[in-house]
Tab-separated table of C-alpha atoms in Angstrom:
chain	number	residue	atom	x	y	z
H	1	UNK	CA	110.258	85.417	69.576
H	2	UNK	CA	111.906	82.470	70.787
H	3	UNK	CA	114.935	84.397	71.715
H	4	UNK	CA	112.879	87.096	73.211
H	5	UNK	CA	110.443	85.398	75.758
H	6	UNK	CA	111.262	81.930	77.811
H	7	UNK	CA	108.415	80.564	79.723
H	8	UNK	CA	110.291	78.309	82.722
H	9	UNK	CA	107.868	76.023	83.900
H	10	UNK	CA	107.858	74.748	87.706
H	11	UNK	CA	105.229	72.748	89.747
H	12	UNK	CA	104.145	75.820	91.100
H	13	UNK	CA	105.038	78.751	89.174
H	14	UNK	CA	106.596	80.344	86.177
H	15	UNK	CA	109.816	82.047	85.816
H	16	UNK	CA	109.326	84.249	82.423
H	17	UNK	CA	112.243	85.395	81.106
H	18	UNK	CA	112.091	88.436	79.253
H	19	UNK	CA	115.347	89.532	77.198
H	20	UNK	CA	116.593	92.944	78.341
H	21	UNK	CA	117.764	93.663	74.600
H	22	UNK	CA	114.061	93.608	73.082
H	23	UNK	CA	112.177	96.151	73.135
H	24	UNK	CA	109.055	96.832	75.387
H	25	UNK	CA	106.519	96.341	72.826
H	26	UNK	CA	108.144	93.679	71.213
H	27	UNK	CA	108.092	91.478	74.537
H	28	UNK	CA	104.306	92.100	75.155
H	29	UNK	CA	103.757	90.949	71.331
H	30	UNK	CA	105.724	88.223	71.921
H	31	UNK	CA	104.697	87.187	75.623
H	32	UNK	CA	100.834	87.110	74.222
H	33	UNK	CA	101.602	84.771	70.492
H	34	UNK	CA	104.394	82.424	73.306
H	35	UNK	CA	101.059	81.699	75.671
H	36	UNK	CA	98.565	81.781	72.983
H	37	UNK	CA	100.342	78.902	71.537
H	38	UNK	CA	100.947	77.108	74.932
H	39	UNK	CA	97.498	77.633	76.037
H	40	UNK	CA	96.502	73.943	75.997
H	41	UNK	CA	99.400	72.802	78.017
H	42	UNK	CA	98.839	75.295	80.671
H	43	UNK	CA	95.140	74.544	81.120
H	44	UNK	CA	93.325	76.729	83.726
H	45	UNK	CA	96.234	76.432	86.301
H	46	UNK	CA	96.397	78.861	89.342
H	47	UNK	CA	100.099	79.900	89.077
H	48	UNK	CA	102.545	82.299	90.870
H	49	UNK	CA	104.858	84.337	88.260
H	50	UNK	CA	108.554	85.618	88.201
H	51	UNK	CA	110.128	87.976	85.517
H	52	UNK	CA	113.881	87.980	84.956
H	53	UNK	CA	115.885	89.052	82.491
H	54	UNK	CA	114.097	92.755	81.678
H	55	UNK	CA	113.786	95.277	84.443
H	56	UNK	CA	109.937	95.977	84.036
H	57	UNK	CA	108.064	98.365	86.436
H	58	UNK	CA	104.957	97.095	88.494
H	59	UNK	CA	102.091	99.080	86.029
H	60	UNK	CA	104.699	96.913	83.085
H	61	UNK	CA	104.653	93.939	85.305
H	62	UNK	CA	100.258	93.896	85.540
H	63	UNK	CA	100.079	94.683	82.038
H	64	UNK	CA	102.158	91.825	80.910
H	65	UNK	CA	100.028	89.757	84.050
H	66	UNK	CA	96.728	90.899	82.105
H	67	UNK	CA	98.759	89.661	78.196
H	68	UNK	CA	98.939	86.336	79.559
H	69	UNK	CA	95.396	86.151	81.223
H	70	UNK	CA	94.111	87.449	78.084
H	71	UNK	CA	95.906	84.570	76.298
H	72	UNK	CA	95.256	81.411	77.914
H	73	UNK	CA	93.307	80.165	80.818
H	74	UNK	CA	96.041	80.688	83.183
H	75	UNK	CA	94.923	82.180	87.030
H	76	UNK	CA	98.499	84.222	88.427
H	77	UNK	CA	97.724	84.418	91.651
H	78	UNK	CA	101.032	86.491	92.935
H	79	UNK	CA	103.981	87.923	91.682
H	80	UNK	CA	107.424	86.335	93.131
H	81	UNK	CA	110.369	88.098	93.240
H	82	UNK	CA	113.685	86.884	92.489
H	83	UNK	CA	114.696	84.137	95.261
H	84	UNK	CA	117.056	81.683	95.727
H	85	UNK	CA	114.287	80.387	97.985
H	86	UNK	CA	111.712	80.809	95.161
H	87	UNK	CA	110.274	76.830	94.280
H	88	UNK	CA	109.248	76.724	97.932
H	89	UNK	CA	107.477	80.413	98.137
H	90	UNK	CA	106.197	79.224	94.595
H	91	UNK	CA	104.466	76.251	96.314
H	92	UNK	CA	103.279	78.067	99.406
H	93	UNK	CA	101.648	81.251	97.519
H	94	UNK	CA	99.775	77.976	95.559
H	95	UNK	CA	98.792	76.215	99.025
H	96	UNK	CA	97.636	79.210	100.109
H	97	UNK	CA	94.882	80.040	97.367
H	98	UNK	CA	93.590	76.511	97.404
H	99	UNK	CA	93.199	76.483	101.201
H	100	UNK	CA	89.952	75.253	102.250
H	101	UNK	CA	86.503	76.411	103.210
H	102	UNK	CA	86.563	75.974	106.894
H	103	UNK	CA	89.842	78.459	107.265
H	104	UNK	CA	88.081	81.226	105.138
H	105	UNK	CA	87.465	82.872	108.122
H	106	UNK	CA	90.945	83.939	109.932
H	107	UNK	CA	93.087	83.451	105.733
H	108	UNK	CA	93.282	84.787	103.182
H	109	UNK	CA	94.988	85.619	99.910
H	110	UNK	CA	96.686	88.532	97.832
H	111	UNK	CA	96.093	89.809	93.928
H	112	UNK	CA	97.981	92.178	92.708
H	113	UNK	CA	96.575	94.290	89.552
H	114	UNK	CA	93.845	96.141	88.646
H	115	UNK	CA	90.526	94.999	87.651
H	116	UNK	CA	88.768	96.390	84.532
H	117	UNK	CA	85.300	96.221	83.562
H	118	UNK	CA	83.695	93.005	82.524
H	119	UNK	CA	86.352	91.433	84.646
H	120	UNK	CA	85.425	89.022	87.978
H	121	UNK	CA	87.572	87.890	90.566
H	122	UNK	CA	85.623	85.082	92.339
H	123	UNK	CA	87.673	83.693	95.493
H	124	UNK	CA	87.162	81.217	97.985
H	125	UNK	CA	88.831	83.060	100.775
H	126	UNK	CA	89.387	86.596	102.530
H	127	UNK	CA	91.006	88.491	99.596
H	128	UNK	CA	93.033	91.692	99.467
H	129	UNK	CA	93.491	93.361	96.216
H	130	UNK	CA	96.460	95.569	95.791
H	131	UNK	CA	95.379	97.973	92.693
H	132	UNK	CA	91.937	99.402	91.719
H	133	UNK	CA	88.564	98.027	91.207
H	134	UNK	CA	87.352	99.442	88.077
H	135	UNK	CA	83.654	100.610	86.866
H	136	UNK	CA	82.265	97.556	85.409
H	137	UNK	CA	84.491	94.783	87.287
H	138	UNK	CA	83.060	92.667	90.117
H	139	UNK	CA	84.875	91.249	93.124
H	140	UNK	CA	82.947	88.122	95.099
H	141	UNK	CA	84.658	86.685	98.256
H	142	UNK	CA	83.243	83.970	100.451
H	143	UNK	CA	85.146	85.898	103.571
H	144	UNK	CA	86.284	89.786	103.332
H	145	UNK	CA	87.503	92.095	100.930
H	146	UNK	CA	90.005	94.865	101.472
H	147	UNK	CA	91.256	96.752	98.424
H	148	UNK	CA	94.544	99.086	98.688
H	149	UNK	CA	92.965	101.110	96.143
H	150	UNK	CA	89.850	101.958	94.595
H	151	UNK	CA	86.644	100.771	94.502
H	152	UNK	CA	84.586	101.692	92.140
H	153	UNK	CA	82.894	98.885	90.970
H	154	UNK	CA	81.129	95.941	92.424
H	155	UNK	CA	82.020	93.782	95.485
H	156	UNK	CA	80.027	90.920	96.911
H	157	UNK	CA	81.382	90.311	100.413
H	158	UNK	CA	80.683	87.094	102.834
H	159	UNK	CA	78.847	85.281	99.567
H	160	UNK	CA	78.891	82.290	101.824
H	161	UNK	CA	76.370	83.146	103.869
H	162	UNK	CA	78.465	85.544	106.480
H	163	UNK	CA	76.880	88.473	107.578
H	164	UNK	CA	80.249	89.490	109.678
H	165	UNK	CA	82.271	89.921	106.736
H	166	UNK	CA	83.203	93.537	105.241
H	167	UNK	CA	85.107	95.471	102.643
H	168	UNK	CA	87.599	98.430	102.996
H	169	UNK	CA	88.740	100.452	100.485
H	170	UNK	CA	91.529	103.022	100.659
H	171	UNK	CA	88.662	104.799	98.156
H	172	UNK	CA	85.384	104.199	98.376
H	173	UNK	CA	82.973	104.493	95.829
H	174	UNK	CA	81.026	101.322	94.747
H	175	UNK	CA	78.118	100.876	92.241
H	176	UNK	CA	77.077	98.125	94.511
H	177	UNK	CA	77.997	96.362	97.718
H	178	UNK	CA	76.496	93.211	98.887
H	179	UNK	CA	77.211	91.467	101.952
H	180	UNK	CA	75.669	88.099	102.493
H	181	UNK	CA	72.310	88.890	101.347
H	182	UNK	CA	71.956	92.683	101.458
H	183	UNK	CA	73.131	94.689	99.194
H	184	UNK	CA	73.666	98.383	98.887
H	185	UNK	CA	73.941	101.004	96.102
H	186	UNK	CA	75.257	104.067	95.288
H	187	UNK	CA	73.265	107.141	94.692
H	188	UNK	CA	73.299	107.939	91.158
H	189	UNK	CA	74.633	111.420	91.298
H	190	UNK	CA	77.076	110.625	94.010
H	191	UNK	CA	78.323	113.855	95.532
H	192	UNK	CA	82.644	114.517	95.207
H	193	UNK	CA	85.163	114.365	97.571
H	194	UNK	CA	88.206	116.512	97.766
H	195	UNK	CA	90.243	113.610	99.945
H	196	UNK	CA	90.542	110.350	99.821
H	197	UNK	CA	89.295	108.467	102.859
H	198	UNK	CA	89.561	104.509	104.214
H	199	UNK	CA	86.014	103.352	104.800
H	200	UNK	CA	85.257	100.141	105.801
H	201	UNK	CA	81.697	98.997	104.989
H	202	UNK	CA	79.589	96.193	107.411
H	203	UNK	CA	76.177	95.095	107.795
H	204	UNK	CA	74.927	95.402	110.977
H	205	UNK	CA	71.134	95.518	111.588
H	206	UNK	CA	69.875	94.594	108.158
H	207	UNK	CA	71.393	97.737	106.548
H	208	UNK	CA	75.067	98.080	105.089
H	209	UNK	CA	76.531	101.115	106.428
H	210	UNK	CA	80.109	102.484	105.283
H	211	UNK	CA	82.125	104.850	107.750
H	212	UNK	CA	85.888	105.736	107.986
H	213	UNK	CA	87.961	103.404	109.130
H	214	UNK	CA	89.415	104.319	112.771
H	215	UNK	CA	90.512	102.414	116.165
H	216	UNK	CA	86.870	102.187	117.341
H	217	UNK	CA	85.629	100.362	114.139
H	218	UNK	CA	88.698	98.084	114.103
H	219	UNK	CA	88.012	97.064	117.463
H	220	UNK	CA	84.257	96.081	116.493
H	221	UNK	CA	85.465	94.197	113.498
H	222	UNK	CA	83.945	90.127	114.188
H	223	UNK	CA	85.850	87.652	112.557
């Protein structure tokens, strides 16, 4: 294992190191016992990740995102790729997820991976979600939520208070949306759609409505 998987710890990120003679299954065994054992000295850290060393795909890249979630209190907020550059894009991805409550409005953050069921991502900021929102998983955002992917679980949307927030999915099929305090279901026998469509969904009037996502909506969008 210890020739396997290096962790390389910065102030703002972690370069893992993945040896490109071990096999697949061997690294994800030996990424989960390497943070599993660290998991004190980590704490629950918000940290930015690189991989070297193994080529991995993006799908291999999540799953080894999810290993290491699943094995310590660590929050990777971002994938890095390889930079000469990459301490200071480290530090700025980690600026930018602490940034405060009275920039929620125009910022923003990225997360890259899907969500699975009984998992929450709970952010303090606009948030857009590269991946799929699974049955079962919940996304809450104190600004907007726009998800290049899926959505088929649960968002909460403007949880601050905001009733000009809204969420946009590239497919869009929630169990529940709420935004600020209304919230809106899905029928239980939802009907099934050939295409895939981007719909954006707002409140406007008391009622959450969710249409396709064209110029003229844009255009209306408050921020």
């Amino acid at each position: 294992m210890n020739d396997t998987v290096v962790i390389k710890g910065s102030k703002s990120g972690i370069i893992l190191v993945l040896s490109p003679d071990a096999s697949y299954e061997t690294l994800k065994k030996d990424v989960a016992a390497k943070f599993q054992a660290s998991a004190s000295f980590w704490g629950a850290a918000s940290k930015a990740i690189s991989f070297k060393g193994y080529e991995l795909s993006d799908e291999q890249k999540n799953e080894i995102i999810d290993i290491i979630q699943d094995n310590c209190q660590l929050s990777i907020v971002c994938i890095m790729e390889d930079d000469p550059l990459v301490e200071s894009a480290f530090r700025k991805s980690i600026e930018d997820h602490a940034i405060k409550d009275k920039d929620i409005s125009n910022t923003g953050q990225f997360y890259k991976g899907n969500l699975r069921s009984g998992q929450v991502l709970d952010v303090e900021t606009s948030i857009i979600i590269i991946g799929d929102i699974k049955p079962g998983a919940k996304v809450i955002s104190k600004g907007n939520v726009i998800i290049l992917g899926s959505l088929k679980g649960n968002v909460y949307a403007g949880a601050s208070g905001n009733p000009n927030a809204f969420v946009v999915a590239l497919d869009m099929h929630p169990v529940q949306i709420r935004i600020a305090d209304t919230i809106a279901r899905s029928p239980d026998n939802p009907g099934k759609s050939a295409k895939y469509e981007t719909k954006i969904a707002f409140l406007e009037d008391g009622n959450i409505y969710i249409e396709p996502l064209d110029k003229d909506v844009i255009s209306d969008i408050r921020l």
